[in-house]
PDB file of C-alpha atoms in Angstrom:
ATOM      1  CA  UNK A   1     146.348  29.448  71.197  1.00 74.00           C
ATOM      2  CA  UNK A   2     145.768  28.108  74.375  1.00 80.00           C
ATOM      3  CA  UNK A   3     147.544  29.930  77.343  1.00 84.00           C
ATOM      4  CA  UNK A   4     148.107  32.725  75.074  1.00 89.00           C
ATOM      5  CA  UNK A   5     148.208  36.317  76.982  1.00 94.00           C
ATOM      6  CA  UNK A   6     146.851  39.033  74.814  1.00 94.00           C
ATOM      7  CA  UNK A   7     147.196  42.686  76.241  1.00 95.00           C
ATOM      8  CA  UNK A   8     144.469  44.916  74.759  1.00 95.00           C
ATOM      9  CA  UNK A   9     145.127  48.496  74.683  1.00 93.00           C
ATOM     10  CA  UNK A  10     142.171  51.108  74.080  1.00 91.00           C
ATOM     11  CA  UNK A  11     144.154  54.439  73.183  1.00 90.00           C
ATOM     12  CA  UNK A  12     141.922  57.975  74.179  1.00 82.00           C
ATOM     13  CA  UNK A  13     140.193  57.351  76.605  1.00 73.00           C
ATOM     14  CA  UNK A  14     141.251  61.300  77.618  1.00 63.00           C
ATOM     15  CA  UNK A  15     138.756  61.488  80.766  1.00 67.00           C
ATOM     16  CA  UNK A  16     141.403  62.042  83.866  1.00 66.00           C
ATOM     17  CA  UNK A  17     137.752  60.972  85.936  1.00 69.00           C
ATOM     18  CA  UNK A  18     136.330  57.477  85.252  1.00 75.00           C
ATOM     19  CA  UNK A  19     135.365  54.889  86.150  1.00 81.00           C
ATOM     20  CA  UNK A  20     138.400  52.625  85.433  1.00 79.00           C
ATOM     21  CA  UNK A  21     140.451  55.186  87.923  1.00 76.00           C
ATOM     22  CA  UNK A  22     138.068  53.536  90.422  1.00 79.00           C
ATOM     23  CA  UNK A  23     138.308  50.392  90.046  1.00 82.00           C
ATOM     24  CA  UNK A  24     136.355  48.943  87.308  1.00 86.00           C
ATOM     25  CA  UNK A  25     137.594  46.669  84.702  1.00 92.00           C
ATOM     26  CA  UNK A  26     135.989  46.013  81.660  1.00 93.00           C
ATOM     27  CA  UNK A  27     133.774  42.364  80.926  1.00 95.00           C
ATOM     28  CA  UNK A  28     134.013  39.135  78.785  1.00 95.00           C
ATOM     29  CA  UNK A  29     131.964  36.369  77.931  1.00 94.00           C
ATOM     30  CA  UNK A  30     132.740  33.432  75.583  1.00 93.00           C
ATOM     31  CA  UNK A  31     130.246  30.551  73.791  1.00 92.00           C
ATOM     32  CA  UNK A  32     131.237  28.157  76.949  1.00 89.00           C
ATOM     33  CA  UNK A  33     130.267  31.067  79.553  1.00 88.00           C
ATOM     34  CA  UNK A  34     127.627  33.105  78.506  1.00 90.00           C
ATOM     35  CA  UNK A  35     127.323  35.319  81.456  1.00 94.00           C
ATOM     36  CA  UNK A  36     129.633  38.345  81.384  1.00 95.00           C
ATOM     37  CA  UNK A  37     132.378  38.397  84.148  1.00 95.00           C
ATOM     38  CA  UNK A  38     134.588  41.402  84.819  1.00 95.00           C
ATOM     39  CA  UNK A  39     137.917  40.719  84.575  1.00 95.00           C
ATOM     40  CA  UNK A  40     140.006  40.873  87.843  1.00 95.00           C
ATOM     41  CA  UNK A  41     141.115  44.096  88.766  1.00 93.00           C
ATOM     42  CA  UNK A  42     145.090  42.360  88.524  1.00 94.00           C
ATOM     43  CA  UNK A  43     144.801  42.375  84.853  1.00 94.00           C
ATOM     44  CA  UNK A  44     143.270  46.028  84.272  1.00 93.00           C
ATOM     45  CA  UNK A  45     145.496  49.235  84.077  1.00 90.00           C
ATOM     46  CA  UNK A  46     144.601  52.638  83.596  1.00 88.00           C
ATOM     47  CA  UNK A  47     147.219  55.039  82.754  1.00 88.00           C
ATOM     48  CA  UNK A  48     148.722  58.432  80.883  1.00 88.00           C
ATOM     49  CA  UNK A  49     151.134  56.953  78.069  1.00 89.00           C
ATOM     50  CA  UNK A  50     153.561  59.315  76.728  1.00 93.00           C
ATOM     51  CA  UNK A  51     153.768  56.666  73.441  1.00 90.00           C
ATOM     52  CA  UNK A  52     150.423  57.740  72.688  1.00 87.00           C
ATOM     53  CA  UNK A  53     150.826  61.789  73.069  1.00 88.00           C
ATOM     54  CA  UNK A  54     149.951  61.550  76.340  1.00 87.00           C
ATOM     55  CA  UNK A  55     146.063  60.434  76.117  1.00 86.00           C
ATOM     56  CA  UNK A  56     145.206  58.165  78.650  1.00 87.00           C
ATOM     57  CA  UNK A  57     144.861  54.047  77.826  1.00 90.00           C
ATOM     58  CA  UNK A  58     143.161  51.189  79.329  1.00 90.00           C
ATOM     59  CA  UNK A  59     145.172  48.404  78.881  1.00 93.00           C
ATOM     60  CA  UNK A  60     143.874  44.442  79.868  1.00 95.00           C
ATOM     61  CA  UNK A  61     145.890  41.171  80.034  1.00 96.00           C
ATOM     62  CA  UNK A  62     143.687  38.183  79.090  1.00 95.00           C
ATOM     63  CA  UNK A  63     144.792  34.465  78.884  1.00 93.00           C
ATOM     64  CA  UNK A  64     142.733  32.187  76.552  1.00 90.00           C
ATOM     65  CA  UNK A  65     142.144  28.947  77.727  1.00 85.00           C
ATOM     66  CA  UNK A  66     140.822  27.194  74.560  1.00 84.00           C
ATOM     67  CA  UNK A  67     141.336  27.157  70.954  1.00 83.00           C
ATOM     68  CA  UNK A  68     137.319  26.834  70.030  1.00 85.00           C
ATOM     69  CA  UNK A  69     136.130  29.770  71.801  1.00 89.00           C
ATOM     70  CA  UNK A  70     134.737  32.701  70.611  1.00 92.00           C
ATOM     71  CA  UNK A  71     135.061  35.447  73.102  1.00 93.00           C
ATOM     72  CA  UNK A  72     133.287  38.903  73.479  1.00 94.00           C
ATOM     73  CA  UNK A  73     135.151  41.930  75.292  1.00 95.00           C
ATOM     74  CA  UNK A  74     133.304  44.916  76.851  1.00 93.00           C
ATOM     75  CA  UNK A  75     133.802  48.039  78.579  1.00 89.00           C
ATOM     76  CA  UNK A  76     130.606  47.186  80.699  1.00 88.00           C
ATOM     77  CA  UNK A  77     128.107  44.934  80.562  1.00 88.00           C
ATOM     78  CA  UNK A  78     125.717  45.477  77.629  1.00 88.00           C
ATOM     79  CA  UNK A  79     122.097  46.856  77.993  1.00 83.00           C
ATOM     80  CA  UNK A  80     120.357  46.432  74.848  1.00 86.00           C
ATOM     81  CA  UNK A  81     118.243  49.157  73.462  1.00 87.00           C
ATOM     82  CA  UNK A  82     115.223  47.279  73.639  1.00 89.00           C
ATOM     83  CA  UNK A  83     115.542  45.959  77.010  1.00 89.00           C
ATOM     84  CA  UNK A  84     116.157  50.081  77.824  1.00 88.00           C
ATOM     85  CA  UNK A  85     112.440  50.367  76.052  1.00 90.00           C
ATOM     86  CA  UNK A  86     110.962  47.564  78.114  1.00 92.00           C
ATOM     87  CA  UNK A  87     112.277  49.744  81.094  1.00 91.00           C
ATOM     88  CA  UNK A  88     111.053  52.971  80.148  1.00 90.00           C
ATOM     89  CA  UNK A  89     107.715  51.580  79.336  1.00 93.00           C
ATOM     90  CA  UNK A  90     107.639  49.672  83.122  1.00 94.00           C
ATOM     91  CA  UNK A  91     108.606  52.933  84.993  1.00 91.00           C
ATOM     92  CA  UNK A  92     105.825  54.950  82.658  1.00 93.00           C
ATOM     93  CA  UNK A  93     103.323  52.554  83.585  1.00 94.00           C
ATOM     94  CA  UNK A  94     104.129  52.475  87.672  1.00 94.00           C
ATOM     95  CA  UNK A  95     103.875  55.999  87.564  1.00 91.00           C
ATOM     96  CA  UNK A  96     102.411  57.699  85.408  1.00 91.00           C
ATOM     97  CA  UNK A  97     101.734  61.088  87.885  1.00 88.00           C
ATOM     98  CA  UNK A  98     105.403  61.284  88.204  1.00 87.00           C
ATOM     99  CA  UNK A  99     107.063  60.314  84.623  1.00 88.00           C
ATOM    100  CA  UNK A 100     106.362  61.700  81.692  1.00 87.00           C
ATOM    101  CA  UNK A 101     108.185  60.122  78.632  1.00 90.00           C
ATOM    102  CA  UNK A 102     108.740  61.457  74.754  1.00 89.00           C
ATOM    103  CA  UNK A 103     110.181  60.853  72.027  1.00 90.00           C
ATOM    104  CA  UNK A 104     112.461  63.844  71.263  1.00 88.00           C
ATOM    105  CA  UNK A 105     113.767  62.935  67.655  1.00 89.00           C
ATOM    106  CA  UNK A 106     115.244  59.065  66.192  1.00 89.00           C
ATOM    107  CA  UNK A 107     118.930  58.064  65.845  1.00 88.00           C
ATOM    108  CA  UNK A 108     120.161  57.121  62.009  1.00 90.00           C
ATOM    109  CA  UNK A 109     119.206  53.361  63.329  1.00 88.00           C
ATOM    110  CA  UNK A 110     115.405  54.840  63.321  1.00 90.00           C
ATOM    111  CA  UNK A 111     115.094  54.329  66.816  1.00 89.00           C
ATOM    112  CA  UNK A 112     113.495  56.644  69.450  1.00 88.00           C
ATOM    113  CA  UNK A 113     115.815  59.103  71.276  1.00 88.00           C
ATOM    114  CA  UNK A 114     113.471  59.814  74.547  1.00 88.00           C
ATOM    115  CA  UNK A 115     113.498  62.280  76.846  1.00 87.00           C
ATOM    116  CA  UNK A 116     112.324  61.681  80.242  1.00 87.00           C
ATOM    117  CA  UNK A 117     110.844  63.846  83.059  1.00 84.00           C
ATOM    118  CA  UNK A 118     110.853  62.885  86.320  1.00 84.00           C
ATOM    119  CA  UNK A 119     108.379  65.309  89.077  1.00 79.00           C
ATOM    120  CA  UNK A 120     106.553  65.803  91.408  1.00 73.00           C
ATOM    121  CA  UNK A 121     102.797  67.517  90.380  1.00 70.00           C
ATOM    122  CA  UNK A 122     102.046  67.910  93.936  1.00 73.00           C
ATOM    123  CA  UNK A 123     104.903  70.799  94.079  1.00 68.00           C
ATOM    124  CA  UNK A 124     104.431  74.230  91.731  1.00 63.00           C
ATOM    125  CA  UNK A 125     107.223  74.350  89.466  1.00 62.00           C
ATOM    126  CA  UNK A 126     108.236  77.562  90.908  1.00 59.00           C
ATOM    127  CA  UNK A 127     108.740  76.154  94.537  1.00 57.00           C
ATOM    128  CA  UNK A 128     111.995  76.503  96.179  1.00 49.00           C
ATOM    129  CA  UNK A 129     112.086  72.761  96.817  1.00 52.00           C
ATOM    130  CA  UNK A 130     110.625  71.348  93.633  1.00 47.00           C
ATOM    131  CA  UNK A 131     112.802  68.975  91.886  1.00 53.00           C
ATOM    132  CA  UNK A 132     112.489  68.112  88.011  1.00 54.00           C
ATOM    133  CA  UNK A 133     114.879  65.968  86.233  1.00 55.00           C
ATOM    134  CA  UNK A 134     115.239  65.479  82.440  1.00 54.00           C
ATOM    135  CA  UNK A 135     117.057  62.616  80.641  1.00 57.00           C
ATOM    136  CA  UNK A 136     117.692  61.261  77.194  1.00 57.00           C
ATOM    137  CA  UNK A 137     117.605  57.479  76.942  1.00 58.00           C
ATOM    138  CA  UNK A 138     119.329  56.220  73.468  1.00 58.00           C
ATOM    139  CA  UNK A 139     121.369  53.049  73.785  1.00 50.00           C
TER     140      UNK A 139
END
């Protein structure tokens, strides 16, 4: 209905360290604006609730403002798994001395779960100052 407020609750979210402890709120998007907006930070709350054995809960107010809407909520702004690919492949390609990319195994959705080293071949391995990072990428 329109003017409707709906408070979402997401029950569990047992990290005392977040995101949402700084600030964030989560994002929605409906068929008449198709860009994601976060919601404003007056609406968002972020707490310990002893009704829910004291795990911590997100909890949102939103007010729908038409009856023919469909509307999407998120707890950040998608990044599709392809678009991840497209990435990978871009950063491979610009530097191909530093990045090294595999695929380590596939998810049950058959896609690739890569791993991805970042170096530096002008420093030995065992140098006090040489700096390799790994990564997974699965989205």
């Amino acid at each position: 209905y329109v003017g409707q407020t709906v408070v979402f609750n997401i029950v569990n979210l047992s990290k005392t360290r977040n995101l949402f402890s700084n600030g964030m709120t989560p994002v929605v998007r409906s068929t008449s604006r198709p860009k994601w907006q976060r919601l404003p930070l007056t609406s968002v709350f972020y707490y310990i609730s002893p009704d829910h054995n004291n795990n911590y809960v997100l909890s949102f107010a939103f007010t729908f403002d038409t009856e023919e809407e469909k509307y999407q909520f998120a707890l950040n702004y998608p990044y599709s798994y392809s678009r991840c690919q497209k990435y990978l492949a871009k950063i491979v390609e610009n530097h191909p001395d530093l990045v090294k990319r595999e695929t380590v195994t596939q998810t049950i959705q058959h896609r690739d779960l890569d791993m991805v080293t970042i170096t530096d071949p002008e420093r030995p391995e065992n140098s006090s100052r040489a700096v390799k990072l790994k990564g997974l990428s699965a989205t």
